[in-house]
Coordinates of C-alpha atoms and ligand atoms in Angstrom, one line a residue:
M1 CA -14.0 4.9 -40.2
L2 CA -15.8 1.6 -39.7
D3 CA -17.2 0.0 -42.8
F4 CA -20.6 -1.5 -42.0
N5 CA -21.1 -2.9 -45.6
Q6 CA -19.5 -6.2 -45.2
S7 CA -21.7 -9.2 -44.6
N8 CA -22.1 -10.5 -41.1
H9 CA -21.1 -14.0 -42.2
R10 CA -17.8 -13.0 -43.8
I11 CA -16.8 -10.8 -40.9
E12 CA -17.7 -13.2 -38.2
K13 CA -15.8 -16.0 -39.9
A14 CA -12.9 -13.7 -40.4
G15 CA -13.0 -12.6 -36.8
F16 CA -12.2 -16.0 -35.3
V17 CA -8.6 -16.5 -34.5
R18 CA -6.3 -19.4 -34.2
K19 CA -5.4 -20.8 -30.8
P20 CA -2.1 -19.4 -29.7
E21 CA 0.7 -21.8 -30.2
K22 CA 2.4 -23.2 -27.2
G23 CA 5.9 -22.0 -26.5
G24 CA 6.1 -18.3 -27.2
L25 CA 4.5 -15.2 -28.5
T26 CA 2.6 -15.9 -31.8
I27 CA 1.5 -13.3 -34.2
T28 CA -1.9 -13.9 -35.6
Q29 CA -3.5 -11.9 -38.4
V30 CA -7.1 -11.2 -38.0
A31 CA -9.2 -9.7 -40.7
S32 CA -11.4 -7.0 -39.2
P33 CA -14.2 -4.9 -40.7
L34 CA -11.6 -2.3 -41.3
R35 CA -10.5 -4.5 -44.2
R36 CA -7.0 -4.2 -42.8
P37 CA -5.4 -7.1 -41.0
V38 CA -4.8 -6.3 -37.3
I39 CA -1.6 -7.6 -36.0
V40 CA -2.6 -9.4 -32.8
P41 CA 0.2 -10.7 -30.6
S42 CA -1.1 -13.5 -28.5
L43 CA -0.2 -13.1 -24.9
D44 CA 1.4 -16.1 -23.5
N45 CA 2.6 -19.7 -23.8
E46 CA 0.2 -21.3 -21.3
T47 CA -3.2 -19.9 -22.1
V48 CA -4.5 -23.0 -23.6
D49 CA -3.7 -25.1 -20.5
R50 CA -5.1 -22.6 -18.2
R51 CA -8.3 -22.2 -20.2
D52 CA -9.0 -25.9 -20.0
R53 CA -9.0 -25.8 -16.2
N54 CA -10.6 -22.4 -15.4
H55 CA -13.6 -20.5 -16.2
V56 CA -12.9 -18.0 -19.0
A57 CA -14.0 -15.2 -16.6
W58 CA -10.8 -15.8 -14.6
T59 CA -8.5 -16.7 -17.5
S60 CA -6.2 -14.1 -19.1
V61 CA -7.4 -12.6 -22.3
R62 CA -5.9 -14.7 -25.1
Q63 CA -4.5 -11.9 -27.3
E64 CA -3.6 -8.2 -27.2
R65 CA -6.5 -7.0 -29.3
W66 CA -9.3 -8.0 -31.6
E67 CA -12.0 -6.2 -33.5
G68 CA -14.9 -7.5 -35.6
E69 CA -18.6 -7.3 -36.4
L70 CA -20.8 -9.7 -34.4
V71 CA -23.8 -11.7 -35.7
V72 CA -26.8 -10.4 -33.7
Q73 CA -29.6 -12.7 -32.5
G74 CA -32.7 -10.7 -31.7
E75 CA -32.9 -7.0 -32.5
I76 CA -30.8 -4.2 -31.3
P77 CA -33.0 -1.1 -30.9
L78 CA -32.3 1.5 -33.6
W79 CA -32.1 4.3 -31.0
L80 CA -29.1 2.6 -29.4
K81 CA -26.3 4.5 -31.1
G82 CA -22.9 4.8 -29.5
T83 CA -20.2 2.8 -27.8
Y84 CA -20.3 1.0 -24.6
L85 CA -16.8 0.7 -23.1
R86 CA -15.9 -1.7 -20.4
N87 CA -12.7 -1.8 -18.5
G88 CA -11.3 -4.4 -16.2
P89 CA -8.3 -6.5 -15.2
G90 CA -7.8 -9.1 -18.0
L91 CA -4.3 -10.3 -18.0
W92 CA -3.2 -12.1 -14.8
H93 CA 0.2 -13.4 -15.6
I94 CA 3.6 -12.5 -17.0
E95 CA 5.4 -15.4 -18.6
D96 CA 5.0 -18.2 -16.1
Y97 CA 4.3 -16.0 -13.1
N98 CA 0.6 -16.0 -12.1
F99 CA -0.9 -13.0 -10.2
R100 CA -2.8 -13.4 -7.0
H101 CA -5.7 -11.2 -7.1
L102 CA -8.5 -10.2 -9.5
F103 CA -7.5 -6.5 -9.1
D104 CA -3.9 -7.2 -10.2
G105 CA -4.7 -7.9 -13.8
Y106 CA -3.4 -5.6 -16.6
A107 CA -6.3 -3.7 -18.0
T108 CA -8.3 -5.0 -20.9
L109 CA -10.7 -2.5 -22.5
V110 CA -13.7 -3.8 -24.4
K111 CA -15.9 -1.9 -26.7
L112 CA -19.4 -2.6 -28.1
Q113 CA -20.2 -0.2 -30.9
F114 CA -23.9 0.0 -31.7
E115 CA -25.2 1.5 -34.9
N116 CA -28.3 0.9 -37.0
G117 CA -29.0 -2.4 -35.3
R118 CA -25.4 -3.7 -35.9
L119 CA -22.7 -4.4 -33.5
I120 CA -18.9 -4.0 -33.8
A121 CA -17.0 -5.4 -30.9
G122 CA -13.3 -5.2 -29.9
H123 CA -10.9 -5.4 -27.1
R124 CA -7.4 -4.1 -26.5
Q125 CA -4.8 -4.0 -23.7
I126 CA -4.3 -0.6 -22.1
E127 CA -0.7 0.5 -22.6
S128 CA 0.1 1.6 -19.1
E129 CA 3.8 2.0 -18.1
A130 CA 3.2 -0.9 -15.7
Y131 CA 2.0 -3.2 -18.5
K132 CA 4.7 -2.1 -21.0
A133 CA 7.4 -2.5 -18.4
A134 CA 6.1 -6.0 -17.5
R135 CA 6.1 -7.1 -21.1
K136 CA 9.5 -5.7 -21.8
N137 CA 11.2 -7.0 -18.6
K138 CA 9.1 -10.2 -18.3
K139 CA 8.3 -9.4 -14.7
V140 CA 6.1 -7.2 -12.5
C141 CA 7.9 -3.8 -12.3
F142 CA 5.4 -1.7 -10.3
R143 CA 3.4 -2.1 -7.1
E144 CA 0.0 -3.4 -8.1
F145 CA -3.1 -4.1 -5.9
S146 CA -1.4 -7.1 -4.3
E147 CA 1.6 -7.9 -6.5
V148 CA 4.9 -6.1 -5.9
P149 CA 8.2 -6.4 -7.9
K150 CA 10.5 -9.2 -6.7
Y151 CA 13.6 -7.6 -5.4
E152 CA 17.0 -9.0 -6.2
N153 CA 18.5 -7.8 -3.0
F154 CA 17.8 -5.7 0.1
M155 CA 19.2 -2.5 -1.4
A156 CA 16.8 -2.9 -4.4
Y157 CA 13.9 -3.2 -1.8
V158 CA 15.0 -0.1 0.0
G159 CA 15.3 1.8 -3.3
D160 CA 11.8 0.7 -4.2
I161 CA 10.4 1.8 -0.8
A162 CA 12.0 5.3 -1.4
K163 CA 10.2 5.4 -4.7
L164 CA 6.9 4.5 -3.0
F165 CA 6.8 7.9 -1.3
S166 CA 7.1 9.8 -4.6
G167 CA 4.6 7.4 -6.2
A168 CA 7.2 6.3 -8.8
S169 CA 6.9 2.7 -7.8
L170 CA 3.1 2.6 -7.8
T171 CA 1.2 1.1 -10.7
D172 CA -0.6 3.2 -13.4
N173 CA -2.5 0.0 -14.5
A174 CA -5.8 1.7 -15.2
N175 CA -8.0 -1.4 -14.8
T176 CA -11.0 -0.3 -12.7
G177 CA -13.3 1.8 -14.9
V178 CA -13.6 4.2 -17.8
V179 CA -15.4 7.5 -17.8
K180 CA -16.3 10.1 -20.4
L181 CA -15.5 13.6 -19.3
G182 CA -17.7 16.6 -20.1
D183 CA -15.1 17.7 -22.7
G184 CA -15.3 14.4 -24.5
R185 CA -12.0 12.9 -23.3
V186 CA -12.4 9.2 -22.3
V187 CA -10.2 8.2 -19.3
C188 CA -9.4 4.8 -17.8
L189 CA -8.9 4.9 -14.1
T190 CA -7.7 3.0 -11.1
E191 CA -7.0 4.0 -7.5
T192 CA -3.6 5.6 -8.1
Q193 CA -3.8 9.1 -9.6
K194 CA -1.0 8.3 -12.1
G195 CA -3.3 5.6 -13.4
S196 CA -5.6 8.1 -15.2
L197 CA -5.0 7.2 -18.9
V198 CA -6.7 8.9 -21.8
I199 CA -7.9 6.5 -24.5
D200 CA -9.4 6.7 -28.0
P201 CA -12.9 5.2 -27.7
N202 CA -12.9 3.9 -31.3
S203 CA -9.5 2.4 -31.7
L204 CA -9.1 1.7 -27.9
E205 CA -5.5 3.1 -28.3
T206 CA -3.9 4.5 -25.1
L207 CA -3.2 8.2 -25.9
G208 CA -1.4 9.2 -22.8
R209 CA -1.7 10.1 -19.2
L210 CA -4.1 12.7 -17.8
E211 CA -1.6 14.8 -15.9
Y212 CA -3.4 16.8 -13.2
S213 CA -2.1 20.3 -13.5
D214 CA -2.9 21.4 -9.9
S215 CA -0.5 21.0 -7.0
L216 CA -2.8 19.0 -4.7
G217 CA -0.4 16.2 -4.6
G218 CA -1.3 12.9 -3.0
L219 CA -0.9 9.6 -4.8
I220 CA -4.3 8.0 -4.6
H221 CA -7.9 8.9 -5.2
S222 CA -11.3 7.3 -5.4
A223 CA -11.5 4.8 -8.2
H224 CA -15.0 6.0 -9.0
P225 CA -15.2 9.8 -9.5
I226 CA -18.6 11.2 -10.1
V227 CA -18.6 12.4 -13.7
T228 CA -21.2 14.4 -15.4
D229 CA -21.1 16.8 -18.5
A230 CA -20.5 19.6 -16.0
E231 CA -17.9 18.3 -13.6
F232 CA -15.6 15.6 -12.3
L233 CA -15.8 15.2 -8.5
T234 CA -13.5 13.0 -6.6
L235 CA -12.0 12.3 -3.1
L236 CA -8.3 12.4 -2.3
P237 CA -7.5 10.5 0.9
D238 CA -4.8 12.1 3.1
L239 CA -2.8 9.3 4.7
V240 CA -0.6 11.7 6.7
N241 CA -3.3 13.8 8.4
P242 CA -6.1 11.3 8.2
G243 CA -8.9 12.9 6.1
Y244 CA -10.1 13.5 2.6
L245 CA -10.0 16.4 0.2
V246 CA -13.2 16.8 -1.9
V247 CA -12.1 18.2 -5.2
R248 CA -13.8 19.2 -8.5
M249 CA -12.4 19.5 -12.0
E250 CA -14.2 21.4 -14.8
P251 CA -14.4 20.0 -18.4
G252 CA -11.6 21.2 -20.6
T253 CA -9.2 21.6 -17.7
N254 CA -6.8 19.3 -15.8
E255 CA -6.9 21.3 -12.7
R256 CA -8.8 20.0 -9.6
K257 CA -9.9 22.6 -7.2
V258 CA -10.6 21.9 -3.5
I259 CA -14.3 22.1 -2.5
G260 CA -13.5 21.3 1.1
R261 CA -11.8 18.9 3.5
V262 CA -13.1 16.3 5.9
N263 CA -11.0 15.2 8.9
C264 CA -11.4 11.6 9.9
R265 CA -13.3 11.2 13.2
N266 CA -11.3 8.3 14.2
G267 CA -8.6 5.7 13.4
P268 CA -5.0 5.7 12.3
A269 CA -5.8 6.3 8.6
P270 CA -8.7 7.2 6.4
G271 CA -11.1 4.5 5.4
W272 CA -10.8 3.1 1.9
V273 CA -12.9 5.1 -0.6
H274 CA -13.3 3.0 -3.7
S275 CA -16.4 5.1 -4.4
F276 CA -18.7 7.7 -2.8
P277 CA -22.1 9.1 -3.5
V278 CA -23.5 12.6 -4.1
T279 CA -26.9 14.2 -3.9
E280 CA -27.9 17.4 -5.8
H281 CA -26.3 19.6 -3.2
Y282 CA -24.1 17.4 -1.1
V283 CA -21.1 15.1 -1.3
V284 CA -21.2 12.2 1.1
V285 CA -17.7 11.2 2.4
P286 CA -17.7 7.6 3.8
E287 CA -15.2 6.7 6.6
M288 CA -15.2 2.9 6.6
P289 CA -13.6 0.9 9.3
L290 CA -11.6 -0.8 6.5
R291 CA -8.7 1.7 6.5
Y292 CA -5.6 2.2 4.4
C293 CA -2.6 0.9 6.2
A294 CA 0.9 2.4 5.7
Q295 CA 2.7 -0.7 7.0
N296 CA 0.8 -2.9 4.6
L297 CA 1.8 -0.6 1.8
L298 CA 5.5 -1.3 2.5
R299 CA 5.2 -5.1 2.7
A300 CA 6.6 -7.4 0.1
E301 CA 4.1 -10.1 0.8
P302 CA 0.4 -9.2 1.1
T303 CA -1.8 -9.7 4.1
P304 CA -5.4 -11.0 3.7
L305 CA -6.6 -7.4 3.6
Y306 CA -3.8 -6.3 1.2
K307 CA -3.1 -2.6 1.7
F308 CA -5.9 -2.2 4.2
E309 CA -6.6 -3.0 7.8
W310 CA -9.9 -3.7 9.6
H311 CA -10.4 -1.3 12.6
P312 CA -13.8 -2.0 14.1
E313 CA -12.8 0.0 17.2
S314 CA -12.3 3.1 15.1
K315 CA -16.0 2.9 14.1
A316 CA -17.7 4.0 10.9
F317 CA -18.9 7.5 9.9
L318 CA -20.5 9.3 7.1
H319 CA -19.8 13.0 6.5
V320 CA -21.9 15.3 4.4
M321 CA -20.3 18.3 2.7
C322 CA -22.2 21.1 1.0
K323 CA -21.0 21.2 -2.6
A324 CA -21.3 25.0 -2.9
S325 CA -19.7 26.0 0.3
G326 CA -17.4 23.1 1.3
K327 CA -19.0 23.2 4.8
I328 CA -19.7 20.0 6.6
V329 CA -23.4 19.9 7.4
A330 CA -23.5 16.5 9.1
S331 CA -21.1 13.9 10.4
V332 CA -22.7 10.9 11.9
E333 CA -21.6 7.5 13.3
V334 CA -23.2 4.6 11.5
P335 CA -23.1 0.8 12.0
L336 CA -19.9 -0.9 10.8
F337 CA -20.1 -1.4 7.0
V338 CA -18.0 -2.7 4.0
T339 CA -18.7 -1.5 0.5
F340 CA -16.9 -1.0 -2.7
H341 CA -19.8 0.6 -4.5
F342 CA -22.2 3.3 -3.6
I343 CA -25.3 3.1 -5.8
N344 CA -26.9 6.5 -5.4
A345 CA -27.9 9.1 -2.8
Y346 CA -30.7 11.7 -2.6
E347 CA -32.1 14.4 -0.3
E348 CA -35.2 13.6 1.7
E349 CA -37.5 16.7 2.2
D350 CA -40.3 17.5 4.6
E351 CA -43.7 19.0 3.5
D352 CA -42.1 22.5 3.4
G353 CA -39.3 21.4 1.1
R354 CA -36.6 21.5 3.8
V355 CA -34.0 18.8 3.5
T356 CA -34.2 16.6 6.6
A357 CA -32.0 13.7 5.7
I358 CA -29.7 12.2 3.1
I359 CA -30.4 8.7 1.9
A360 CA -27.3 6.9 0.6
D361 CA -27.5 3.4 -0.9
C362 CA -24.5 1.0 -1.4
C363 CA -23.7 -2.7 -2.2
E364 CA -23.0 -3.6 1.5
H365 CA -21.0 -6.7 2.3
N366 CA -22.5 -7.2 5.8
A367 CA -19.5 -5.5 7.4
D368 CA -17.3 -8.4 6.3
A369 CA -14.0 -7.3 4.8
T370 CA -13.1 -10.9 3.8
I371 CA -14.8 -10.2 0.5
L372 CA -11.4 -8.7 -0.5
D373 CA -9.7 -12.0 -0.1
Q374 CA -12.6 -13.9 -1.7
L375 CA -11.6 -12.1 -4.9
R376 CA -8.2 -13.9 -4.9
L377 CA -7.9 -15.7 -8.3
Q378 CA -7.2 -19.0 -6.5
N379 CA -10.6 -18.7 -4.9
L380 CA -12.4 -17.6 -8.0
R381 CA -10.9 -20.4 -10.0
S382 CA -11.6 -23.1 -7.4
F383 CA -15.5 -23.2 -7.6
N384 CA -16.8 -26.8 -8.0
G385 CA -20.3 -25.7 -8.9
K386 CA -21.7 -27.2 -5.8
D387 CA -20.6 -25.6 -2.5
D388 CA -22.2 -22.2 -1.7
L389 CA -19.2 -20.1 -1.0
L390 CA -20.9 -16.7 -0.8
P391 CA -23.2 -17.2 2.3
D392 CA -25.1 -14.0 3.1
A393 CA -22.7 -12.0 0.9
S394 CA -24.2 -8.6 0.3
R395 CA -27.3 -6.5 0.2
V396 CA -28.5 -3.0 -0.7
G397 CA -27.4 -1.1 2.4
R398 CA -29.4 2.0 2.9
F399 CA -28.0 4.7 5.1
T400 CA -30.2 7.5 6.5
I401 CA -28.2 10.5 7.6
P402 CA -30.2 12.9 9.6
L403 CA -29.4 16.6 9.1
D404 CA -30.8 17.8 12.4
G405 CA -27.6 17.4 14.3
S406 CA -28.3 13.9 15.6
P407 CA -25.0 12.0 16.2
C408 CA -26.0 8.7 14.6
G409 CA -27.3 7.5 11.2
K410 CA -29.1 4.3 10.4
L411 CA -28.1 1.4 8.1
E412 CA -30.8 -1.0 6.9
S413 CA -31.4 -3.3 3.9
A414 CA -33.4 -1.4 1.3
L415 CA -35.1 -4.7 0.2
E416 CA -35.0 -8.2 1.5
P417 CA -31.6 -9.6 0.4
D418 CA -33.3 -13.0 -0.6
E419 CA -34.8 -11.1 -3.5
H420 CA -31.4 -11.0 -5.2
G421 CA -30.0 -14.2 -3.7
R422 CA -28.3 -12.6 -0.7
G423 CA -25.5 -11.3 -3.0
M424 CA -25.2 -8.1 -5.0
D425 CA -22.6 -5.8 -6.4
M426 CA -21.6 -4.0 -9.6
C427 CA -24.5 -1.6 -10.0
S428 CA -25.7 1.0 -12.4
I429 CA -28.7 3.4 -12.4
N430 CA -30.3 5.7 -15.0
P431 CA -27.8 8.6 -15.0
T432 CA -30.5 11.2 -15.1
K433 CA -31.3 10.0 -11.5
L434 CA -27.8 10.7 -10.2
G435 CA -28.2 12.4 -6.8
K436 CA -32.0 12.3 -7.0
K437 CA -34.8 10.1 -5.6
Y438 CA -34.8 7.0 -7.8
R439 CA -36.5 3.7 -8.0
Y440 CA -34.4 1.3 -10.0
A441 CA -30.9 -0.1 -9.8
Y442 CA -29.3 -2.8 -12.0
A443 CA -26.7 -5.1 -10.5
C444 CA -25.2 -8.5 -10.4
G445 CA -26.9 -10.8 -7.9
A446 CA -26.6 -14.4 -6.8
Q447 CA -28.3 -17.7 -7.6
R448 CA -27.2 -20.3 -5.2
P449 CA -24.9 -22.3 -5.0
C450 CA -22.3 -19.8 -6.1
H451 CA -19.0 -18.2 -5.1
F452 CA -19.4 -15.0 -7.1
P453 CA -22.4 -13.0 -8.4
N454 CA -23.8 -15.0 -11.3
T455 CA -27.1 -13.2 -12.1
L456 CA -28.2 -9.9 -13.4
T457 CA -30.8 -8.3 -11.2
K458 CA -33.2 -5.4 -11.6
L459 CA -33.9 -3.9 -8.2
D460 CA -37.2 -2.1 -7.6
L461 CA -36.4 -0.1 -4.5
V462 CA -40.0 1.2 -4.2
K463 CA -41.8 -2.2 -4.5
K464 CA -38.8 -3.8 -2.8
K465 CA -38.7 -6.5 -5.4
A466 CA -36.0 -7.9 -7.8
K467 CA -36.3 -9.5 -11.2
N468 CA -33.4 -11.8 -12.0
W469 CA -31.7 -13.1 -15.2
H470 CA -29.6 -16.2 -14.9
E471 CA -28.0 -18.7 -17.2
A472 CA -26.2 -21.8 -15.8
G473 CA -22.5 -21.4 -15.5
A474 CA -22.5 -17.8 -16.8
V475 CA -20.5 -15.0 -15.2
P476 CA -22.2 -11.7 -16.2
S477 CA -20.4 -8.4 -15.9
E478 CA -21.9 -5.2 -14.4
P479 CA -25.3 -4.5 -16.1
F480 CA -25.0 -1.0 -17.6
F481 CA -28.2 1.0 -18.2
V482 CA -28.5 3.2 -21.2
A483 CA -31.6 5.4 -21.3
R484 CA -33.6 5.7 -24.5
P485 CA -33.3 9.3 -25.8
G486 CA -36.5 11.1 -25.0
A487 CA -37.6 8.5 -22.4
T488 CA -39.8 9.7 -19.6
E489 CA -39.8 6.5 -17.5
E490 CA -36.8 5.8 -15.3
D491 CA -36.4 2.3 -16.7
D492 CA -37.0 3.0 -20.4
G493 CA -33.8 1.9 -21.9
A494 CA -31.5 -1.0 -22.5
V495 CA -29.2 -2.9 -20.2
I496 CA -25.8 -4.1 -21.5
S497 CA -23.7 -6.8 -20.0
L498 CA -20.9 -9.1 -21.3
I499 CA -21.3 -12.7 -20.4
S500 CA -18.4 -15.2 -19.9
E501 CA -19.6 -18.7 -20.3
K502 CA -18.5 -21.9 -18.6
N503 CA -17.6 -23.5 -21.9
G504 CA -15.1 -20.7 -22.7
N505 CA -17.4 -18.8 -25.0
G506 CA -18.9 -15.4 -24.4
Y507 CA -21.5 -13.0 -25.7
A508 CA -22.8 -9.5 -25.4
L509 CA -26.3 -9.4 -23.9
L510 CA -28.9 -6.7 -24.2
L511 CA -31.9 -6.7 -21.9
D512 CA -34.9 -4.4 -21.9
G513 CA -34.6 -2.0 -19.0
S514 CA -38.3 -2.2 -18.2
T515 CA -39.2 -5.8 -18.7
F516 CA -35.7 -7.1 -18.0
E517 CA -36.3 -9.6 -20.8
E518 CA -33.6 -10.4 -23.4
I519 CA -33.7 -8.2 -26.5
A520 CA -30.6 -9.4 -28.3
R521 CA -27.3 -11.2 -27.9
A522 CA -24.2 -11.5 -30.0
K523 CA -21.6 -14.2 -29.7
L524 CA -18.0 -13.1 -29.4
P525 CA -15.3 -15.1 -31.1
Y526 CA -14.1 -16.2 -27.7
G527 CA -15.1 -15.6 -24.1
L528 CA -13.5 -12.6 -22.4
P529 CA -12.3 -12.3 -18.8
Y530 CA -14.6 -10.8 -16.2
G531 CA -14.5 -7.0 -16.4
L532 CA -15.4 -4.2 -14.0
H533 CA -16.9 -0.9 -14.9
G534 CA -18.1 0.8 -18.1
C535 CA -19.4 4.0 -19.6
W536 CA -21.5 5.0 -22.6
V537 CA -20.2 7.3 -25.4
P538 CA -23.2 8.3 -27.4
K539 CA -22.7 8.8 -31.2
E540 CA -22.8 12.5 -31.9
Ligands
LIG1 C1 -9.4 -3.0 -9.8 C2 -9.9 -2.3 -8.6 O1 -11.0 -2.2 -8.4 C3 -8.9 -1.7 -7.7 C4 -7.6 -1.5 -7.8 C5 -6.9 -1.0 -6.8 C6 -5.5 -0.7 -6.8 C7 -4.7 -1.0 -8.0 C8 -5.0 -0.1 -5.6 C9 -3.7 0.2 -5.5 C10 -3.0 0.8 -4.3 C11 -1.7 0.8 -4.4 C12 -0.9 0.2 -5.5 C13 -0.9 1.4 -3.3 C14 -1.6 2.4 -2.5 C15 -2.9 1.8 -2.0 C16 -3.8 1.4 -3.2 C17 -4.6 2.6 -3.6 C18 -4.7 0.4 -2.5
LIG2 C1 -16.7 -7.8 -8.3 C2 -16.8 -7.3 -6.9 C3 -17.4 -8.0 -5.9 C4 -18.1 -9.1 -6.0 C5 -18.7 -9.8 -4.9 O1 -19.7 -9.8 -4.5 C6 -16.1 -6.1 -6.6 C7 -15.4 -5.3 -7.5 C8 -14.9 -4.2 -7.0 C9 -14.2 -3.3 -7.9 O2 -14.7 -2.6 -8.7
LIG3 FE1 -15.4 -0.5 -8.6

């Protein structure tokens, strides 16, 4: 149990750690509010040099784990009781070997534990097989997003390719997100199915793999399942017979059951499905022209689109499946698009209550797949603060999918992209609005010049306006909305983000969900690397 009785001053002072010494793994003892020293191996022999040159957002986390109470400036609302967990790639090197891509990093899980206006923070590396093997063997041992193991000879390469088909050589580095299942289990995820790792939300310890007990097979899934207290819905792309299985898992089970199957309308392989949206009654299955590519999976050196390929000639489609029957009620061609993240979707009704269309919103990168390569670490680390390297980056793409049998759907901007600086991604909504008509979304936006989203933005999709938060040189992570218990207004709650600062520092930030003004901030002992997605574990 955490002890909240120590003074802020003592704990914060105790929470700071020595710089790692150059030349090897140092063991640093950190006093934590647990009153027990936590043994904290620092992670490399080059961190200090790298930190001097690069923004802390793109610098490997400096040690395996840390935990301590933070000094809060401002006031944390007393209703905010629970733990915000945020996952993301946070360690981008092994020994002297530096990884290429943001998505290659070994997962760093961060927690912010709110109780009685106080805040305990911590972070810890996820103990995936991939991470443990890399630490032990001092090299990449599994196939990551862009990194592959270096083969000693041709036979070793052939052996690894054979293991690719069984999934044995794929990573389980669960660095994309973290979700709380209806049964209370908290699971870190990535795009490989084997990278579904159960963690303890208090200690951040990796407890083991979530082994799916069904025999659906396949090696990959959507990195963003739809998770509610009642179900876990996800998509399993089928690379052999291009299509997707839509599957559902009930709380308390590890068995996914098939709701239905969508066959691709076109192309040599299914489109990448990092995420997908649902409405109250339907699942929307996107078929992007950015498609998985079997040849690219086998390559030792990555292409600019990594494991994917851009197929404009194969066009883009959205399929709508009825959740109850598994029947496809619409399959429409839409303009070419590129998205990582769907924001939400809902059903549009006529005066008689008949569903006439589905509206689905996403962070749309103007049909430009080069965003994947812009997330290479070399690009992220090379920003000079002047050149605008994200021209016309992304917008809220709003799809309208007619349900009257029309062959085509529409794609428009839900609001003028200038409202959020012509860049936006990493979004959250009030979870009670999942699948329903909604008004507000929170996301990262852009203040020019920039090369990466550098603001927090509250999007009002009814008034078509945005309110932006920005601090010079700061890289904020996905703003995560937590509703106030008992709230009746959609934006009544708090928005949590972790900020990495230019000077190497970092802090947890709390904004009011309605006014989007700062309520509180709390400095971390050191800045943390950029993270991806989070979840909220309320205190029982
Ligand atoms: C961090 C993030 O958002 C995405 C991570 C994606 C990963 C690790 C994808 C890995 C893959 C392989 C290792 C082989 C199969 C294809 C694919 C799912 C892209
Ligand atoms: C952080 C990001 C895109 C930013 C550019 O606009 C995408 C992250 C994708 C994975 O979760
Ligand atoms: Fe994502």
